[in-house]
Coordinates of C-alpha atoms and ligand atoms in Angstrom, one line a residue:
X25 CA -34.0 81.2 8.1
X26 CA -32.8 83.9 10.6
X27 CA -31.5 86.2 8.1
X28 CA -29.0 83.6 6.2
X29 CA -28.7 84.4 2.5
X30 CA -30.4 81.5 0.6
X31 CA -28.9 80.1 -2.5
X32 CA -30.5 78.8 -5.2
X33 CA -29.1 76.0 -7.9
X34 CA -29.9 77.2 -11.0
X35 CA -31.9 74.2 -12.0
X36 CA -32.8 77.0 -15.4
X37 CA -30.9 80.2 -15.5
X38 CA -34.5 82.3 -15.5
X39 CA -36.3 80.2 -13.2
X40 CA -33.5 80.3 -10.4
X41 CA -33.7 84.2 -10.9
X42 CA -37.2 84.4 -10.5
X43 CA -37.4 82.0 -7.9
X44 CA -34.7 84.1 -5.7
X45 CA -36.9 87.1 -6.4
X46 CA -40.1 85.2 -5.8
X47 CA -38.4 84.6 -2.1
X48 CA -37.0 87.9 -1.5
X49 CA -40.8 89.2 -2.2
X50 CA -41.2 87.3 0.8
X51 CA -38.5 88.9 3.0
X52 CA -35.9 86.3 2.6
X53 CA -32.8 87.2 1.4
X54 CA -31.9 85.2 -1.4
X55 CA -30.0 84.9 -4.8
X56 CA -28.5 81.8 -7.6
X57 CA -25.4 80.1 -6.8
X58 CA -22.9 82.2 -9.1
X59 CA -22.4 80.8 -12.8
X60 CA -21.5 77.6 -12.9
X61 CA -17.6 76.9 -14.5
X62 CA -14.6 74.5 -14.3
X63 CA -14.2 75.0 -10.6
X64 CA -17.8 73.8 -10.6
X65 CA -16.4 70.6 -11.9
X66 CA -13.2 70.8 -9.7
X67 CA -15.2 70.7 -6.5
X68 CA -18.2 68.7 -7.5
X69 CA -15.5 66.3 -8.4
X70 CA -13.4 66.7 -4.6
X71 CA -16.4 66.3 -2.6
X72 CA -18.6 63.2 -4.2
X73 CA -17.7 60.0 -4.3
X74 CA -18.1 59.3 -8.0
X75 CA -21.2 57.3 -7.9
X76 CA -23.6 60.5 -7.4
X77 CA -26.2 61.4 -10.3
X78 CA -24.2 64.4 -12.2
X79 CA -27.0 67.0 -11.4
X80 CA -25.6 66.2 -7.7
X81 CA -22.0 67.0 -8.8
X82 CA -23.1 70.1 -10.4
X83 CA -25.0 71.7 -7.6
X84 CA -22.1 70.1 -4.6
X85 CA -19.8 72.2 -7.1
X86 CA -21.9 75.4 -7.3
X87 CA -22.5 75.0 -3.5
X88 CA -19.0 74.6 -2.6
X89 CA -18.0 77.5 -5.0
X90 CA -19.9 79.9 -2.5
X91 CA -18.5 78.6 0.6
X92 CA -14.8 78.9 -0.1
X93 CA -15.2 82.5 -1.4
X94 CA -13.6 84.5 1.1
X95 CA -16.3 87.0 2.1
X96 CA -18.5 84.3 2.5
X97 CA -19.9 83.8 6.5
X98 CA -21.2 80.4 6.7
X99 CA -23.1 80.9 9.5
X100 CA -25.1 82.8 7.1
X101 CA -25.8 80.8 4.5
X102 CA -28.4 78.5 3.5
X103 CA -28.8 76.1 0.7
X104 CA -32.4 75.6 -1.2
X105 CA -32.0 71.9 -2.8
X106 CA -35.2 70.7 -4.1
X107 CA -36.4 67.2 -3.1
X108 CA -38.5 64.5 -4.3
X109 CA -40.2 61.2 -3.0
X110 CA -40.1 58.1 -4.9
X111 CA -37.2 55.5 -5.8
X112 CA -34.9 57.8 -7.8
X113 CA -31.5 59.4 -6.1
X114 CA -32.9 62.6 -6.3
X115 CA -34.6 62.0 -2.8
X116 CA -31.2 62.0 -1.7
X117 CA -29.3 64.8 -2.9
X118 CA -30.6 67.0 0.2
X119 CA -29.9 64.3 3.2
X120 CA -26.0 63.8 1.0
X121 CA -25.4 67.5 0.6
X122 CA -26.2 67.1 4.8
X123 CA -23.2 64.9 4.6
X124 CA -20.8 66.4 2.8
X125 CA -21.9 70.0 4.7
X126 CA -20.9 68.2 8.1
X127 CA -17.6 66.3 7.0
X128 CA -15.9 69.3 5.6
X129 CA -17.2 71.9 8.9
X130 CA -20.4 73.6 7.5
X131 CA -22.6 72.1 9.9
X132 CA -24.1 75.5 10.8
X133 CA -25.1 75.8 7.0
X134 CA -28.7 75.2 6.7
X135 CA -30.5 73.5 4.0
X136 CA -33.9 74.4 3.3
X137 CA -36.1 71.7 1.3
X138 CA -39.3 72.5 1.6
X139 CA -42.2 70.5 0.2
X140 CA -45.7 69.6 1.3
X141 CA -44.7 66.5 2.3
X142 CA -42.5 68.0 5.0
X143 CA -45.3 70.6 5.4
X144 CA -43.2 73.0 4.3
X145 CA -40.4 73.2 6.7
X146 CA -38.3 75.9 7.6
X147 CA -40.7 78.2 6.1
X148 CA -43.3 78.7 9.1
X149 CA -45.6 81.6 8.3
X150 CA -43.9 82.2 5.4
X151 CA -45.1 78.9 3.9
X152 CA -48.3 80.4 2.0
X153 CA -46.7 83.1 0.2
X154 CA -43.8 81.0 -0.5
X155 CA -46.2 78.7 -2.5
X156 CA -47.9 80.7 -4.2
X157 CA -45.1 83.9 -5.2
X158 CA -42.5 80.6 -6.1
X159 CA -45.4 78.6 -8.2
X160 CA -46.4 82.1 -10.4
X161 CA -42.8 82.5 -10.7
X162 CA -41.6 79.7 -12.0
X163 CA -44.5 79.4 -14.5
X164 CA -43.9 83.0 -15.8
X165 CA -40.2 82.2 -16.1
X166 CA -41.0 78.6 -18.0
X167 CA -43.5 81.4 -20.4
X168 CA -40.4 83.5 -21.2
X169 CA -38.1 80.5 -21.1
X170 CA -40.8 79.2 -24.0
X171 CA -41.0 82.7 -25.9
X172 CA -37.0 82.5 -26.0
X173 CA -36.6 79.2 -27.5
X174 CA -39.4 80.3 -30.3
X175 CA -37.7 83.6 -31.1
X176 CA -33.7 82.5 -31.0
X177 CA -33.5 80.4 -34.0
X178 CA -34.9 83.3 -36.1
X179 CA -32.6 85.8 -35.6
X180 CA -31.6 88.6 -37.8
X181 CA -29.0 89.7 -35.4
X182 CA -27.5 86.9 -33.0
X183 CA -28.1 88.4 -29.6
X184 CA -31.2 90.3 -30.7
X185 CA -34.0 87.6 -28.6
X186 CA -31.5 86.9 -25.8
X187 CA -31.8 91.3 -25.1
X188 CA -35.6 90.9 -24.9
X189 CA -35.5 87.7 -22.9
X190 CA -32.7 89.2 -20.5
X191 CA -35.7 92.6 -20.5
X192 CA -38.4 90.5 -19.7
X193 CA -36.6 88.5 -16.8
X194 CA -35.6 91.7 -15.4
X195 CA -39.0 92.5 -15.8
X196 CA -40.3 89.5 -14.3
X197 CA -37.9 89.7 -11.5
X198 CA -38.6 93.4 -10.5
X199 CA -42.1 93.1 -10.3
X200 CA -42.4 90.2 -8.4
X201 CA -39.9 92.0 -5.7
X202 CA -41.7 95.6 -5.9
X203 CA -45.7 94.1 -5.6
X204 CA -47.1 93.7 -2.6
X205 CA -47.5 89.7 -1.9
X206 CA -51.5 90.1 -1.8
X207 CA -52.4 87.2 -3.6
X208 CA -55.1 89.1 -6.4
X209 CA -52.6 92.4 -6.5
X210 CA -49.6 90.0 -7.3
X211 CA -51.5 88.3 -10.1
X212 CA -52.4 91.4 -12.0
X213 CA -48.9 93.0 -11.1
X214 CA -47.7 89.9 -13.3
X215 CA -50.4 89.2 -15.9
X216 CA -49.0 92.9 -16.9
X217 CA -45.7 91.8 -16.9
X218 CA -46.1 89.1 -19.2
X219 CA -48.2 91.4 -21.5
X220 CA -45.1 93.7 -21.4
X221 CA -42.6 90.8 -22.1
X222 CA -45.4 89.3 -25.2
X223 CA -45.1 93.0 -26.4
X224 CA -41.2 93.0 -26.4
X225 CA -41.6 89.4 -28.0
X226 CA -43.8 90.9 -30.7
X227 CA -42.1 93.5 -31.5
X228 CA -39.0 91.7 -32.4
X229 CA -41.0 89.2 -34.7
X230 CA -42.9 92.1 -36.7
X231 CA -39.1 93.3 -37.3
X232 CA -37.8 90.6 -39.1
X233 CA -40.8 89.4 -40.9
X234 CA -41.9 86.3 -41.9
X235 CA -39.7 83.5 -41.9
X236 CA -39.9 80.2 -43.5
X237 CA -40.4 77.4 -40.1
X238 CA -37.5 75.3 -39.1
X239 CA -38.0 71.8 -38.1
X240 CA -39.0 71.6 -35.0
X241 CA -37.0 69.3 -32.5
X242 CA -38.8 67.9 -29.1
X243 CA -36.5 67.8 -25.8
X244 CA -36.9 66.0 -23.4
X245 CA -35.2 64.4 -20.4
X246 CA -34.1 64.6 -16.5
X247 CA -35.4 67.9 -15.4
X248 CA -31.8 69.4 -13.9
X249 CA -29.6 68.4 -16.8
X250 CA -32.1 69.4 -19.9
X251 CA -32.8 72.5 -18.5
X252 CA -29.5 73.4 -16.8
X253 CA -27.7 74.5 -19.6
X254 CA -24.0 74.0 -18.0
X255 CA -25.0 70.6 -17.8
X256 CA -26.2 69.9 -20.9
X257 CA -23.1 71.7 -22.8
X258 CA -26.2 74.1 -24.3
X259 CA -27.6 71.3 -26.3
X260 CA -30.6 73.6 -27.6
X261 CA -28.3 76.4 -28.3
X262 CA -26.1 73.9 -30.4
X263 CA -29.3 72.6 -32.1
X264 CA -30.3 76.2 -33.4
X265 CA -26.7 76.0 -34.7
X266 CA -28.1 73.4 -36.9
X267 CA -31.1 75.2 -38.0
X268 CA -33.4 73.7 -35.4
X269 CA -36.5 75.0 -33.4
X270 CA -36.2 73.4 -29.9
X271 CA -39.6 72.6 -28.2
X272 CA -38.0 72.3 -24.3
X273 CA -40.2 70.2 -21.7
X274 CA -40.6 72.9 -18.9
X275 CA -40.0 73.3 -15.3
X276 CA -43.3 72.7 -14.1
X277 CA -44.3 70.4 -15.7
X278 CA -43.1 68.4 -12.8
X279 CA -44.7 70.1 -10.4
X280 CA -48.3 69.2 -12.0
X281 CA -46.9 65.5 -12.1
X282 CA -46.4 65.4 -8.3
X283 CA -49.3 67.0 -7.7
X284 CA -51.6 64.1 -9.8
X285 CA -49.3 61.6 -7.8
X286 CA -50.4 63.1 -4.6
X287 CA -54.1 62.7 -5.7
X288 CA -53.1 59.2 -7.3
X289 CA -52.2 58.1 -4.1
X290 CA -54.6 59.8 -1.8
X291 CA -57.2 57.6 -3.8
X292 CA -54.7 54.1 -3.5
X293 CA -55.1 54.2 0.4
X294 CA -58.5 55.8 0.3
X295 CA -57.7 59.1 1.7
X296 CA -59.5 60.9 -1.2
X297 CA -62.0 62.2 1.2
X298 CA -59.6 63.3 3.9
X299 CA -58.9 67.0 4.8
X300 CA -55.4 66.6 3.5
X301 CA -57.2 65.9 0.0
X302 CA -59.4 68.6 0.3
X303 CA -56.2 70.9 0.8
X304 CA -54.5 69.4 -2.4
X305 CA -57.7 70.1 -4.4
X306 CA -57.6 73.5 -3.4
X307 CA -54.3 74.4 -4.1
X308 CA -54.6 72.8 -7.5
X309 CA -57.9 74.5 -8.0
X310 CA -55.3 78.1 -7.3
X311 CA -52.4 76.9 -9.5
X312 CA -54.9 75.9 -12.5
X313 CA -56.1 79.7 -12.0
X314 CA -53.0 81.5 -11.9
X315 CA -51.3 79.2 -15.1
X316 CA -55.0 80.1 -16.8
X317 CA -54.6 84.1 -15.8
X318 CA -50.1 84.2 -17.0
X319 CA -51.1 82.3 -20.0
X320 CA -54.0 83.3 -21.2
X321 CA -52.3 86.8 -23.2
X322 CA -50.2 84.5 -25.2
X323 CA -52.9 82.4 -26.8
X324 CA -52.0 83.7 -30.0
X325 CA -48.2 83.3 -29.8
X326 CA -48.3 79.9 -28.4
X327 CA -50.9 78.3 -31.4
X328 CA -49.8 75.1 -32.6
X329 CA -47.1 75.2 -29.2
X330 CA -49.9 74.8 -26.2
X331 CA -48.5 72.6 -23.8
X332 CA -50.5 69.7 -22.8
X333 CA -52.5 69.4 -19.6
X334 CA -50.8 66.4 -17.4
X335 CA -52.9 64.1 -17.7
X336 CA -52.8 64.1 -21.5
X337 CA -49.2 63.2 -21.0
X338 CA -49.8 60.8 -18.7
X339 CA -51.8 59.0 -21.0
X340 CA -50.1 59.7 -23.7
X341 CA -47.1 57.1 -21.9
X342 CA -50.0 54.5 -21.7
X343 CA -49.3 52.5 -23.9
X344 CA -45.5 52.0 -23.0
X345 CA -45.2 52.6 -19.0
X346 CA -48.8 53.1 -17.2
X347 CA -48.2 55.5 -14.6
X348 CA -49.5 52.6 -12.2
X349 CA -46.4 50.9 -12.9
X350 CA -44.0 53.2 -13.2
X351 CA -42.8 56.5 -11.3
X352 CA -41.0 59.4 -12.3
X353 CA -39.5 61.3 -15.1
X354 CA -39.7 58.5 -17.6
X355 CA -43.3 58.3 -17.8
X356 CA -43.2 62.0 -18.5
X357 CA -41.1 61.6 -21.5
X358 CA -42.3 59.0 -22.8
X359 CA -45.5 60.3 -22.7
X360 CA -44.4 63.8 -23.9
X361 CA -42.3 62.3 -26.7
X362 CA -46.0 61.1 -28.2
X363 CA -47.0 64.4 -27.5
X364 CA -44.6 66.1 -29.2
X365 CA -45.0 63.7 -32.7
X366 CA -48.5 65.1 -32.9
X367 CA -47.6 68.4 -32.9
X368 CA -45.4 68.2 -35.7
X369 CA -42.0 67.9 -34.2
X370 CA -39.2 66.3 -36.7
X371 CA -37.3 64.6 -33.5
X372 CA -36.9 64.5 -29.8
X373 CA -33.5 64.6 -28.2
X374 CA -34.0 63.0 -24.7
X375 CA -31.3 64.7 -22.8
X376 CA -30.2 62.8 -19.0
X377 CA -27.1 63.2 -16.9
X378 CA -24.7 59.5 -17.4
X379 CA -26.3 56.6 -16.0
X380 CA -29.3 58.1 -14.9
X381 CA -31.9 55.4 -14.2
X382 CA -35.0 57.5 -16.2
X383 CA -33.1 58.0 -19.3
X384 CA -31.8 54.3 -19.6
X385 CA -35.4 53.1 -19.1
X386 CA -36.8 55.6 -21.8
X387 CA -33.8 54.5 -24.2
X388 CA -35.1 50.8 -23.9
X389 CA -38.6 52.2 -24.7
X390 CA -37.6 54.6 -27.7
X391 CA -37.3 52.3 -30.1
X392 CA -40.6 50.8 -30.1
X393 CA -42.3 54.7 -29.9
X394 CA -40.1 55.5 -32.5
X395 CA -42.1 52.8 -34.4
X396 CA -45.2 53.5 -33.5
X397 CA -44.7 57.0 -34.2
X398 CA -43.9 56.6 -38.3
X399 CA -40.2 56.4 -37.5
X400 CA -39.8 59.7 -35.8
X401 CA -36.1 59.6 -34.6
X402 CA -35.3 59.8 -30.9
X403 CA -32.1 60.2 -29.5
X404 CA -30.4 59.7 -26.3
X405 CA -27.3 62.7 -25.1
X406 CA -26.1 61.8 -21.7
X407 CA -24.0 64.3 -19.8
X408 CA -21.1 63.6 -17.2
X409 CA -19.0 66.8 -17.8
X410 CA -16.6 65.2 -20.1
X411 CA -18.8 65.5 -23.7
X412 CA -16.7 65.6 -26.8
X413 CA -18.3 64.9 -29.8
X414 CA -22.0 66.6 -29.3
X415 CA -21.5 68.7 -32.1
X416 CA -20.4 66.2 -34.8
X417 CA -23.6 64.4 -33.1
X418 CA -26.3 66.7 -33.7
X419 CA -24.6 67.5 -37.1
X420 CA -25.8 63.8 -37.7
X421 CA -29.3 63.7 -36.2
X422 CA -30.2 67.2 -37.8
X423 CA -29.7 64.9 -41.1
X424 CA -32.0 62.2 -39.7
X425 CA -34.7 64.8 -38.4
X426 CA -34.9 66.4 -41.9
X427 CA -35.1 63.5 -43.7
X428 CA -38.2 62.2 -41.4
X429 CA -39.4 65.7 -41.7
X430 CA -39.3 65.2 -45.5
X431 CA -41.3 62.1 -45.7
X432 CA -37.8 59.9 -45.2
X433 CA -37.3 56.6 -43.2
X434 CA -35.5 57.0 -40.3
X435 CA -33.8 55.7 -37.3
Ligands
LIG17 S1 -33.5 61.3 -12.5 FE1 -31.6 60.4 -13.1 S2 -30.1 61.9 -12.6 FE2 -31.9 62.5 -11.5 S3 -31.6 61.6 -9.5 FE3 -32.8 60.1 -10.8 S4 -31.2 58.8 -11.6 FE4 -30.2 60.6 -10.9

């Protein structure tokens, strides 16, 4: 990267923090694209066509916002955009950002897009830190991330949770910048910062006492735009508006799906005793160590909220899309929406950018888990940056939820 100032989309507002830290722990200079705002919109609007995915838009926008601030050299700057194999545009968005970098005179701004497809690249030496520091980051900010969304609706004082998250990000961040990148060192450095942050978490609950539950909604949906919160209009915030408990499908849980995919294929072209198997095993094996270490502190706070392994989710979808037969994000919902009736939830909200490909499939699909599921109502928000009427909306399913909650019939 030669010194250029990475910049990451902020897929979720914590993740893309601890992300950039997890990479400056690595001695790359990085940092999130600035808040996303109408001039997000304004330039993801001028430079796509119209026909991009709206996650696309969103990042173009955030991207461009960088480059036409004046202090901004872009010979130094590069862009981290996230890629994916598979039939969905998302494989795209890195090779069209290339585009729309060259036509407008950016051509010496990089893009980095590593994956282990690619082996990584751009990253050389860097590549095994960068693995491991980004994959303990991003699961400690989905555990915070997951503490915030339990605490918020509970509030005595508005504001009172988003202070302790904010702490515990900081938190978060700072140690994985000031520990040295050993990989044992790092893991207790952080396994103490999540006891700090459960602490903080704790603390807050004992203060205001016991509460009576709210019903708890399942979300679900395309990874950017249910977690990006620009996007999504701040759905889940809206929703606690309501009186709601949001359970939000994490960040990695798509990393643990690519990594079963890997294996799933390894095995379809009988690779499954090859050295490049061998090195997916081990990694797996790490991951499964580190998410056992960072989670293991908040058995208590997470009872009844554990989130399932993979492969529970994966056959959870069975029944409606075999993951033989189909690829992607919708056999994750799907699958998780199943999950999420067991555990008590009183609706999912499946939340996808406008004519996204995974959330018209799941939409077709709904209705028949729905069914299955005692009536458990499921509801489709798509997002294009032009939403009107999501309030009156979830006014309206917030009904439905608490009367299937209640023993009613619904949607
Ligand atoms: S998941 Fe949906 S929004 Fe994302 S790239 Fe695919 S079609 Fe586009």
């Amino acid at each position: 990267m030669n010194g250029k100032r990475i910049y990451i989309p902020p897929m979720a507002y914590g993740s893309a923090r601890a992300f950039a830290s997890a990479l400056r722990a690595i001695g790359l200079d990085a940092e999130p694209t600035p808040p996303s705002d109408s001039r997000t919109r304004e330039l993801g609007a001028r430079f796509t066509s119209g026909d991009e995915c709206y996650p696309a838009k969103v990042t173009v926008g955030d991207f461009m916002k960088v480059l036409e601030r004046p202090e901004t050299d872009p010979e130094q700057v590069a862009f981290f955009m996230p890629t994916a194999q598979g039939p969905c545009r998302f494989g795209q968005y890195a090779p069209y950002l290339r585009q729309v970098l060259d036509a407008n005179g950016y051509d010496t701004v990089e893009i980095l897009s590593p994956t282990s497809q690619n082996a990584y690249a751009g990253l050389g030496s860097l590549a095994g830190p960068f693995v491991r520091t980004g994959w303990r980051a991003l699961l400690c900010a989905d555990l915070l991330e997951k503490l915030l969304l339990m605490n918020r609706p509970y509030d005595e004082r508005r504001g009172d949770t988003e202070t302790v998250y904010e702490e515990s990000l900081a938190d978060l961040c700072r140690t994985l910048e000031e520990t040295p990148v050993e990989p044992g060192v790092q893991l207790r450095a952080l396994g103490a910062s999540m006891v700090r942050s459960r602490g903080r978490f704790r603390k807050l609950r004992d203060r205001r006492g016991a509460r009576a539950s709210l019903p708890l909604i399942g979300v679900v949906g395309e990874i950017f735009c249910r977690l990006n919160t620009f996007s999504n209009e701040n759905l889940v915030r809206s929703l606690e508006g309501y009186g709601a408990e949001a359970w939000l499908s994490d960040l990695v849980e798509w990393i643990w799906y690519t990594n079963s995919e890997h294996f799933r294929k390894l095995k379809l072209e009988g690779r499954i005793w090859s050295a490049e198997a061998l090195g997916a095993w081990v990694r797996k094996r790490v991951q499964k160590h580190d998410e056992h270490v960072l989670i293991e502190p908040f058995a208590e706070d997470f009872a009844g909220r554990e989130e399932p392994d993979i492969y529970e989710i994966l056959e959870c979808a069975r029944p409606y899309l075999p993951r033989e037969g189909a690829f992607g994000e919708m056999v994750l919902n799907v699958g998780k929406v199943v999950y999420l009736a067991r555990k008590g939830a009183a609706g999912i909200i499946d939340i996808s950018p406008f004519t996204c490909m995974n959330g018209i499939v799941c939409e077709a699909i709904y209705p028949r888990v729905s069914r299955d599921l005692g009536g458990i109502p499921i509801r489709n928000f798509y997002f294009d940056g032009t939403q009107s009427d999501l309030d009156r909306d979830l006014g309206v399913y917030m009904e439905l939820a608490r009367s299937y909650r209640g023993g009613g019939t619904s949607a």
